[in-house]
Each structure stands twice: as C-alpha cells, then as structure tokens.
C-alpha cells in the first residue's frame, strides 16, 4: 500500500482558517450553512454582548475587623527559601528509617530532623512540622 504524498506548504490549512470553516464562516467573511441569512446578525450580537464584570472579593482583613473590631493584623514572619539536602545512604539504612517513621506515624524527613535536633543541631521549627496533606479518600465527612 502506497503512502499518500506529503502536503506542500501551499496545501496546508491555516489553523485560524480551519476554525472558521468549522464554524461555518469562510475566509472572505461570507457565511455558509443552514443559518446563512441570520449569521451576520448573530455574529454582531455575540460580538457586542458585554462581558460580565468580575465579582470583587472582600478584603479578608476588613471582614475580620467587621466581626471583631479589636482584632489587629499579625505580621507574618519572613519566609526563608528552603534548600534541598540530598544524602546517599545504604538500602538497609533507608528501610530502617522508613520503618521508624511508619511506627511513629510521620515522615522520614521528620525522623531525621528530630534526630538532628536531639543531637544539638539547630533546626528551624518549620522543618520539624509534618506538613503532609491527608489524601482525599482518608478525609472525614
């Protein structure tokens, strides 16, 4: 079975032209199809319909102050960028680390960070927090 010849550049269809053809409009802005008589009017109506304005979201600080006028915004602590720490260990070590993490119900990172803190190394509080999210199938109600 012979393959069809490749199309030359002049035979290729412009994507915008293809879209117009699918919508029933030709390149010369002439309309075709069953609604050819009403196509210009509907195109004009669609083009002049106003787009809905975005709904403004209330300022969360103002909402809290309305509920509790004495509330004052607490400045957020400056966030530091986290840096990747990559270490290579033997399979037995990683298995043991995973087993301890599973017994404690936490992550391997959390076990390592706690061990570093217990060894006297200064560890940021955010590195000691277990930040895992609960999968959707384990969430309550």
XYZ file of C-alpha atoms in Angstrom:
141
model
C 0.000 0.000 0.000
C 1.469 3.326 -1.054
C 1.622 6.251 1.328
C -0.158 9.442 0.300
C 2.202 12.195 -0.806
C 3.218 14.758 1.802
C 1.402 18.065 1.583
C 3.366 21.025 0.402
C 3.230 24.328 2.270
C 0.608 25.699 -0.098
C -1.694 22.711 0.615
C -1.582 23.108 4.393
C -4.597 24.697 6.097
C -4.108 27.669 8.370
C -5.434 26.835 11.890
C -7.462 30.063 12.006
C -8.955 29.255 8.601
C -9.794 25.729 9.765
C -11.599 27.154 12.783
C -13.604 29.499 10.578
C -14.514 26.591 8.301
C -15.700 24.508 11.243
C -17.802 27.414 12.491
C -19.340 27.856 9.036
C -17.567 31.092 8.065
C -15.307 31.293 5.029
C -12.116 33.316 4.729
C -13.815 36.150 2.836
C -16.255 36.668 5.766
C -19.089 35.202 3.693
C -21.331 32.904 5.666
C -22.422 29.445 4.676
C -24.549 26.759 6.208
C -28.232 26.499 7.147
C -28.292 29.813 9.044
C -26.602 31.864 6.343
C -29.312 34.530 6.367
C -29.090 35.158 10.116
C -25.356 34.511 10.595
C -24.229 38.162 10.257
C -26.868 39.319 12.755
C -25.969 36.669 15.333
C -22.274 37.351 14.853
C -22.915 41.035 15.511
C -24.993 40.278 18.612
C -22.340 37.943 20.002
C -19.617 40.471 19.343
C -21.469 43.309 21.098
C -22.633 41.402 24.209
C -20.876 42.838 27.257
C -18.663 40.507 29.212
C -19.708 40.116 32.838
C -17.653 42.125 35.286
C -15.561 40.106 37.731
C -17.073 39.835 41.185
C -14.853 41.700 43.668
C -13.634 39.583 46.567
C -13.879 41.155 50.015
C -10.667 42.079 51.788
C -10.119 39.401 54.476
C -8.649 41.920 56.936
C -11.728 44.137 56.664
C -14.025 41.141 57.148
C -12.197 40.157 60.352
C -12.276 43.741 61.617
C -16.030 43.892 60.979
C -16.523 40.733 63.039
C -14.059 41.727 65.770
C -13.180 45.449 65.747
C -10.405 44.922 68.307
C -8.556 42.418 66.121
C -5.247 43.639 64.745
C -3.420 42.018 61.847
C -0.460 39.939 62.954
C 2.581 40.446 60.746
C 3.656 37.224 59.104
C 7.207 36.123 59.833
C 9.543 36.498 56.875
C 9.680 33.311 54.848
C 13.022 31.819 54.037
C 13.523 29.788 50.919
C 14.041 26.097 51.649
C 17.164 24.428 50.319
C 17.426 20.840 49.142
C 19.570 18.418 51.178
C 20.416 15.252 49.292
C 22.242 12.422 51.048
C 23.049 8.923 49.863
C 22.585 6.052 52.284
C 22.604 2.269 52.034
C 19.295 0.436 51.450
C 19.302 -1.025 54.976
C 19.506 2.494 56.462
C 16.627 3.844 54.396
C 14.478 0.781 55.187
C 15.159 1.216 58.900
C 14.392 4.931 58.670
C 11.121 4.174 56.877
C 10.158 1.590 59.482
C 10.732 4.046 62.349
C 8.786 6.766 60.524
C 5.870 4.390 59.949
C 5.872 3.332 63.619
C 5.799 6.992 64.674
C 3.161 7.877 62.064
C 5.314 10.562 60.492
C 7.689 11.072 57.565
C 11.314 10.056 57.181
C 12.235 13.732 56.949
C 10.578 14.370 60.291
C 12.502 11.488 61.921
C 15.797 12.849 60.549
C 15.023 16.431 61.641
C 14.102 15.294 65.172
C 17.316 13.256 65.391
C 19.352 16.285 64.287
C 17.603 18.487 66.859
C 18.206 15.860 69.574
C 21.893 15.825 68.602
C 22.111 19.550 69.369
C 21.938 20.869 65.816
C 19.818 23.993 65.451
C 16.764 23.017 63.390
C 14.137 25.523 62.241
C 10.671 24.922 63.702
C 9.157 24.704 60.217
C 11.484 21.791 59.422
C 10.098 19.877 62.421
C 6.464 20.219 61.298
C 4.842 17.313 59.458
C 3.259 19.134 56.501
C 1.692 16.170 54.755
C -1.819 16.594 53.464
C -4.473 13.961 54.087
C -5.407 12.149 50.875
C -8.996 12.707 49.749
C -10.007 9.085 50.377
C -8.862 9.280 54.023
C -10.607 12.569 54.873
C -13.575 12.580 57.203
C -17.051 13.640 56.031
